[in-house]
Amino acid sequence: ITGLAEFADKILQFKQNTLYVINVSRQIEVLESTHKHKGVSNPAAICKTDYGIAWANEHGCYLYDGRKVVDLLEKGGIRRIKESVWSSFVAAPMVGYFPQKRQLIIVNSQTASGAGACYIYDMVTASWTNAADGTFEDANKSNFIIWYTGQLVHATSAIVKGWSDASAVSSDVDFQTKDIDFGHPSVRKKIYKVYLTY
């Protein structure tokens, strides 16, 4: 067993490659479902949110809402982050929940071997943001916890560090969209002005 989590009357038992959902609402525990390739490598890859239990592994990022396991990397049957990009990003992930903004923070590695990069998933807008390398210190990190002040924190050595979503100046912006053909593919178009609202 690599991790345990509880949600309502269910226990989520994680192994390296498999997730078992166990119903404990009766006197006898009942194995409710088995999910292959949904396991975790370490307990820091699991966190509790307002929406259920969230976790990440090399195959994806998931949420158990009490009824079903949802892959947060998919929307409408379309993968939002390529498998190759995600699997090269994740090593020994660390997942935390930032309650003020209702965001999941997925750090690429809990160990010192990672680049300190993270992905941020916004539960309200169901959108992903890729943060740069060095967002987190390249050191062995504890799991995330929510401090008594409501702040999301983790520790490196004996130093407690809080998650901050304060913006910083950057000229290294890369904005990508799907192919926009205005309803007429294979026809040359000239765009003179673009308005961007964010």
mmCIF file of C-alpha atoms in Angstrom:
data_model
loop_
_atom_site.group_PDB
_atom_site.id
_atom_site.type_symbol
_atom_site.label_atom_id
_atom_site.label_comp_id
_atom_site.label_asym_id
_atom_site.label_seq_id
_atom_site.Cartn_x
_atom_site.Cartn_y
_atom_site.Cartn_z
ATOM 1 C CA ILE A 1 0.000 0.000 0.000
ATOM 2 C CA THR A 2 1.486 3.331 -1.088
ATOM 3 C CA GLY A 3 -1.310 5.590 0.178
ATOM 4 C CA LEU A 4 -4.703 5.731 1.898
ATOM 5 C CA ALA A 5 -7.445 8.353 1.728
ATOM 6 C CA GLU A 6 -10.995 8.532 3.053
ATOM 7 C CA PHE A 7 -14.000 10.238 1.524
ATOM 8 C CA ALA A 8 -17.509 9.929 2.978
ATOM 9 C CA ASP A 9 -18.038 6.188 3.607
ATOM 10 C CA LYS A 10 -15.277 5.086 1.200
ATOM 11 C CA ILE A 11 -11.616 4.263 1.701
ATOM 12 C CA LEU A 12 -9.319 4.695 -1.275
ATOM 13 C CA GLN A 13 -6.446 2.236 -1.051
ATOM 14 C CA PHE A 14 -3.613 3.071 -3.427
ATOM 15 C CA LYS A 15 -0.959 0.677 -4.592
ATOM 16 C CA GLN A 16 1.838 1.313 -7.088
ATOM 17 C CA ASN A 17 -0.376 0.658 -10.144
ATOM 18 C CA THR A 18 -3.901 0.118 -8.819
ATOM 19 C CA LEU A 19 -6.594 1.951 -6.850
ATOM 20 C CA TYR A 20 -9.131 0.021 -4.762
ATOM 21 C CA VAL A 21 -12.309 1.791 -3.611
ATOM 22 C CA ILE A 22 -13.606 0.101 -0.451
ATOM 23 C CA ASN A 23 -17.092 0.806 0.917
ATOM 24 C CA VAL A 24 -17.077 0.822 4.743
ATOM 25 C CA SER A 25 -20.680 1.933 5.342
ATOM 26 C CA ARG A 26 -21.719 -1.517 6.630
ATOM 27 C CA GLN A 27 -20.337 -3.891 9.237
ATOM 28 C CA ILE A 28 -18.387 -5.724 6.526
ATOM 29 C CA GLU A 29 -16.115 -3.816 4.149
ATOM 30 C CA VAL A 30 -16.973 -4.306 0.480
ATOM 31 C CA LEU A 31 -14.601 -3.802 -2.448
ATOM 32 C CA GLU A 32 -16.637 -1.443 -4.590
ATOM 33 C CA SER A 33 -14.318 -0.998 -7.576
ATOM 34 C CA THR A 34 -10.797 -1.600 -8.862
ATOM 35 C CA HIS A 35 -9.038 0.909 -11.112
ATOM 36 C CA LYS A 36 -5.912 -0.245 -12.951
ATOM 37 C CA HIS A 37 -3.175 2.308 -13.739
ATOM 38 C CA LYS A 38 -4.597 4.724 -11.147
ATOM 39 C CA GLY A 39 -2.111 3.975 -8.342
ATOM 40 C CA VAL A 40 0.483 6.308 -6.843
ATOM 41 C CA SER A 41 4.189 5.968 -6.099
ATOM 42 C CA ASN A 42 4.097 7.950 -2.836
ATOM 43 C CA PRO A 43 1.507 9.303 -0.375
ATOM 44 C CA ALA A 44 2.386 12.945 -1.212
ATOM 45 C CA ALA A 45 0.702 12.398 -4.611
ATOM 46 C CA ILE A 46 -2.736 12.337 -2.904
ATOM 47 C CA CYS A 47 -4.723 15.220 -1.400
ATOM 48 C CA LYS A 48 -8.216 15.973 -0.141
ATOM 49 C CA THR A 49 -10.226 18.770 -1.798
ATOM 50 C CA ASP A 50 -13.690 20.308 -1.495
ATOM 51 C CA TYR A 51 -14.682 18.148 -4.468
ATOM 52 C CA GLY A 52 -13.231 14.808 -3.357
ATOM 53 C CA ILE A 53 -9.851 13.071 -3.374
ATOM 54 C CA ALA A 54 -7.321 14.155 -6.024
ATOM 55 C CA TRP A 55 -4.076 12.448 -7.028
ATOM 56 C CA ALA A 56 -1.551 12.272 -9.855
ATOM 57 C CA ASN A 57 0.661 9.634 -11.442
ATOM 58 C CA GLU A 58 2.533 9.160 -14.719
ATOM 59 C CA HIS A 59 -0.741 8.408 -16.560
ATOM 60 C CA GLY A 60 -2.757 11.416 -15.451
ATOM 61 C CA CYS A 61 -4.367 13.497 -12.727
ATOM 62 C CA TYR A 62 -7.581 12.186 -11.186
ATOM 63 C CA LEU A 63 -10.457 13.150 -8.907
ATOM 64 C CA TYR A 64 -12.722 10.751 -7.004
ATOM 65 C CA ASP A 65 -16.016 12.519 -6.216
ATOM 66 C CA GLY A 66 -17.638 9.718 -4.196
ATOM 67 C CA ARG A 67 -19.176 8.008 -7.244
ATOM 68 C CA LYS A 68 -16.590 7.815 -10.005
ATOM 69 C CA VAL A 69 -12.962 8.494 -10.912
ATOM 70 C CA VAL A 70 -12.594 11.426 -13.330
ATOM 71 C CA ASP A 71 -9.438 12.052 -15.379
ATOM 72 C CA LEU A 72 -8.812 15.803 -15.102
ATOM 73 C CA LEU A 73 -6.496 15.710 -18.130
ATOM 74 C CA GLU A 74 -9.463 14.873 -20.388
ATOM 75 C CA LYS A 75 -12.451 16.995 -21.324
ATOM 76 C CA GLY A 76 -15.127 15.783 -23.700
ATOM 77 C CA GLY A 77 -13.016 12.766 -24.639
ATOM 78 C CA ILE A 78 -10.087 14.961 -25.726
ATOM 79 C CA ARG A 79 -6.753 14.866 -23.912
ATOM 80 C CA ARG A 80 -5.762 18.376 -22.778
ATOM 81 C CA ILE A 81 -2.091 17.658 -22.058
ATOM 82 C CA LYS A 82 -0.279 15.175 -24.314
ATOM 83 C CA GLU A 83 0.670 11.833 -22.771
ATOM 84 C CA SER A 84 4.333 12.322 -23.671
ATOM 85 C CA VAL A 85 4.424 15.803 -22.086
ATOM 86 C CA TRP A 86 2.723 14.602 -18.889
ATOM 87 C CA SER A 87 4.807 11.435 -18.471
ATOM 88 C CA SER A 88 8.057 13.385 -18.961
ATOM 89 C CA PHE A 89 6.846 16.003 -16.453
ATOM 90 C CA VAL A 90 5.852 13.611 -13.642
ATOM 91 C CA ALA A 91 8.542 11.782 -11.671
ATOM 92 C CA ALA A 92 7.427 11.368 -8.033
ATOM 93 C CA PRO A 93 4.560 13.880 -7.947
ATOM 94 C CA MET A 94 3.426 15.953 -5.001
ATOM 95 C CA VAL A 95 -0.185 17.182 -5.057
ATOM 96 C CA GLY A 96 -1.732 19.906 -2.917
ATOM 97 C CA TYR A 97 -5.043 21.760 -2.786
ATOM 98 C CA PHE A 98 -5.107 25.569 -2.498
ATOM 99 C CA PRO A 99 -8.552 26.195 -0.944
ATOM 100 C CA GLN A 100 -8.722 29.992 -1.397
ATOM 101 C CA LYS A 101 -8.561 29.684 -5.189
ATOM 102 C CA ARG A 102 -9.846 26.085 -5.429
ATOM 103 C CA GLN A 103 -6.748 24.985 -7.325
ATOM 104 C CA LEU A 104 -4.729 21.788 -7.432
ATOM 105 C CA ILE A 105 -0.954 22.213 -7.446
ATOM 106 C CA ILE A 106 0.891 19.264 -9.020
ATOM 107 C CA VAL A 107 4.671 19.449 -8.494
ATOM 108 C CA ASN A 108 6.729 17.246 -10.815
ATOM 109 C CA SER A 109 8.810 15.642 -8.058
ATOM 110 C CA GLN A 110 8.831 15.430 -4.300
ATOM 111 C CA THR A 111 12.559 14.631 -4.431
ATOM 112 C CA ALA A 112 15.587 16.775 -5.235
ATOM 113 C CA SER A 113 15.822 15.227 -8.717
ATOM 114 C CA GLY A 114 12.930 17.308 -10.115
ATOM 115 C CA ALA A 115 13.123 20.640 -11.901
ATOM 116 C CA GLY A 116 10.755 22.342 -9.440
ATOM 117 C CA ALA A 117 8.080 22.739 -12.127
ATOM 118 C CA CYS A 118 4.357 22.401 -11.507
ATOM 119 C CA TYR A 119 0.997 22.348 -13.209
ATOM 120 C CA ILE A 120 -1.959 24.201 -11.685
ATOM 121 C CA TYR A 121 -5.501 22.911 -12.221
ATOM 122 C CA ASP A 122 -8.326 25.351 -11.511
ATOM 123 C CA MET A 123 -11.346 23.391 -10.232
ATOM 124 C CA VAL A 124 -13.776 26.231 -11.017
ATOM 125 C CA THR A 125 -12.800 26.863 -14.647
ATOM 126 C CA ALA A 126 -11.508 23.295 -15.276
ATOM 127 C CA SER A 127 -8.351 24.756 -16.851
ATOM 128 C CA TRP A 128 -4.629 23.916 -16.668
ATOM 129 C CA THR A 129 -1.658 26.262 -16.282
ATOM 130 C CA ASN A 130 1.951 25.186 -16.716
ATOM 131 C CA ALA A 131 4.322 26.893 -14.264
ATOM 132 C CA ALA A 132 8.004 27.277 -15.048
ATOM 133 C CA ASP A 133 10.926 25.226 -13.769
ATOM 134 C CA GLY A 134 12.160 26.493 -10.431
ATOM 135 C CA THR A 135 8.699 27.341 -9.110
ATOM 136 C CA PHE A 136 9.537 24.984 -6.247
ATOM 137 C CA GLU A 137 12.970 24.589 -4.695
ATOM 138 C CA ASP A 138 15.021 21.705 -6.071
ATOM 139 C CA ALA A 139 15.191 19.812 -2.750
ATOM 140 C CA ASN A 140 13.533 16.935 -0.926
ATOM 141 C CA LYS A 141 10.055 18.168 -0.043
ATOM 142 C CA SER A 142 7.421 17.030 2.436
ATOM 143 C CA ASN A 143 3.840 16.528 1.354
ATOM 144 C CA PHE A 144 1.536 19.558 1.176
ATOM 145 C CA ILE A 145 -0.667 20.402 4.162
ATOM 146 C CA ILE A 146 -3.113 23.189 4.822
ATOM 147 C CA TRP A 147 -1.716 25.352 7.625
ATOM 148 C CA TYR A 148 -3.950 26.643 10.417
ATOM 149 C CA THR A 149 -4.114 29.978 8.546
ATOM 150 C CA GLY A 150 -5.606 28.245 5.501
ATOM 151 C CA GLN A 151 -2.368 28.554 3.530
ATOM 152 C CA LEU A 152 -0.991 25.624 1.524
ATOM 153 C CA VAL A 153 2.493 24.771 2.839
ATOM 154 C CA HIS A 154 5.253 22.183 2.524
ATOM 155 C CA ALA A 155 8.677 21.808 4.097
ATOM 156 C CA THR A 156 12.216 21.437 2.816
ATOM 157 C CA SER A 157 14.607 20.394 5.589
ATOM 158 C CA ALA A 158 13.316 22.302 8.629
ATOM 159 C CA ILE A 159 11.970 25.288 6.680
ATOM 160 C CA VAL A 160 8.209 25.657 6.118
ATOM 161 C CA LYS A 161 7.373 27.241 2.767
ATOM 162 C CA GLY A 162 3.984 28.582 1.744
ATOM 163 C CA TRP A 163 2.478 28.458 -1.729
ATOM 164 C CA SER A 164 2.060 31.910 -3.218
ATOM 165 C CA ASP A 165 0.098 32.612 -6.368
ATOM 166 C CA ALA A 166 1.372 36.186 -6.617
ATOM 167 C CA SER A 167 2.307 37.045 -10.169
ATOM 168 C CA ALA A 168 5.778 37.975 -11.328
ATOM 169 C CA VAL A 169 6.965 39.879 -14.384
ATOM 170 C CA SER A 170 7.757 37.599 -17.304
ATOM 171 C CA SER A 171 8.447 38.240 -20.959
ATOM 172 C CA ASP A 172 8.520 34.525 -21.721
ATOM 173 C CA VAL A 173 4.837 34.067 -22.631
ATOM 174 C CA ASP A 174 3.784 31.229 -24.917
ATOM 175 C CA PHE A 175 0.070 31.232 -25.797
ATOM 176 C CA GLN A 176 -1.216 28.285 -27.830
ATOM 177 C CA THR A 177 -4.701 27.700 -29.208
ATOM 178 C CA LYS A 178 -6.328 25.084 -31.333
ATOM 179 C CA ASP A 179 -6.293 25.617 -35.121
ATOM 180 C CA ILE A 180 -8.657 28.523 -35.762
ATOM 181 C CA ASP A 181 -9.990 28.350 -39.327
ATOM 182 C CA PHE A 182 -13.131 30.548 -38.936
ATOM 183 C CA GLY A 183 -15.195 27.741 -40.431
ATOM 184 C CA HIS A 184 -13.223 27.624 -43.712
ATOM 185 C CA PRO A 185 -10.187 25.326 -43.561
ATOM 186 C CA SER A 186 -7.542 25.488 -46.314
ATOM 187 C CA VAL A 187 -8.415 29.095 -47.188
ATOM 188 C CA ARG A 188 -5.847 31.832 -46.554
ATOM 189 C CA LYS A 189 -6.960 34.432 -44.030
ATOM 190 C CA LYS A 190 -5.456 37.736 -42.880
ATOM 191 C CA ILE A 191 -5.986 38.758 -39.272
ATOM 192 C CA TYR A 192 -5.408 42.433 -38.525
ATOM 193 C CA LYS A 193 -6.361 42.706 -34.864
ATOM 194 C CA VAL A 194 -6.765 40.347 -31.919
ATOM 195 C CA TYR A 195 -8.335 41.195 -28.552
ATOM 196 C CA LEU A 196 -7.226 39.051 -25.640
ATOM 197 C CA THR A 197 -9.214 39.041 -22.399
ATOM 198 C CA TYR A 198 -7.726 37.232 -19.403
#
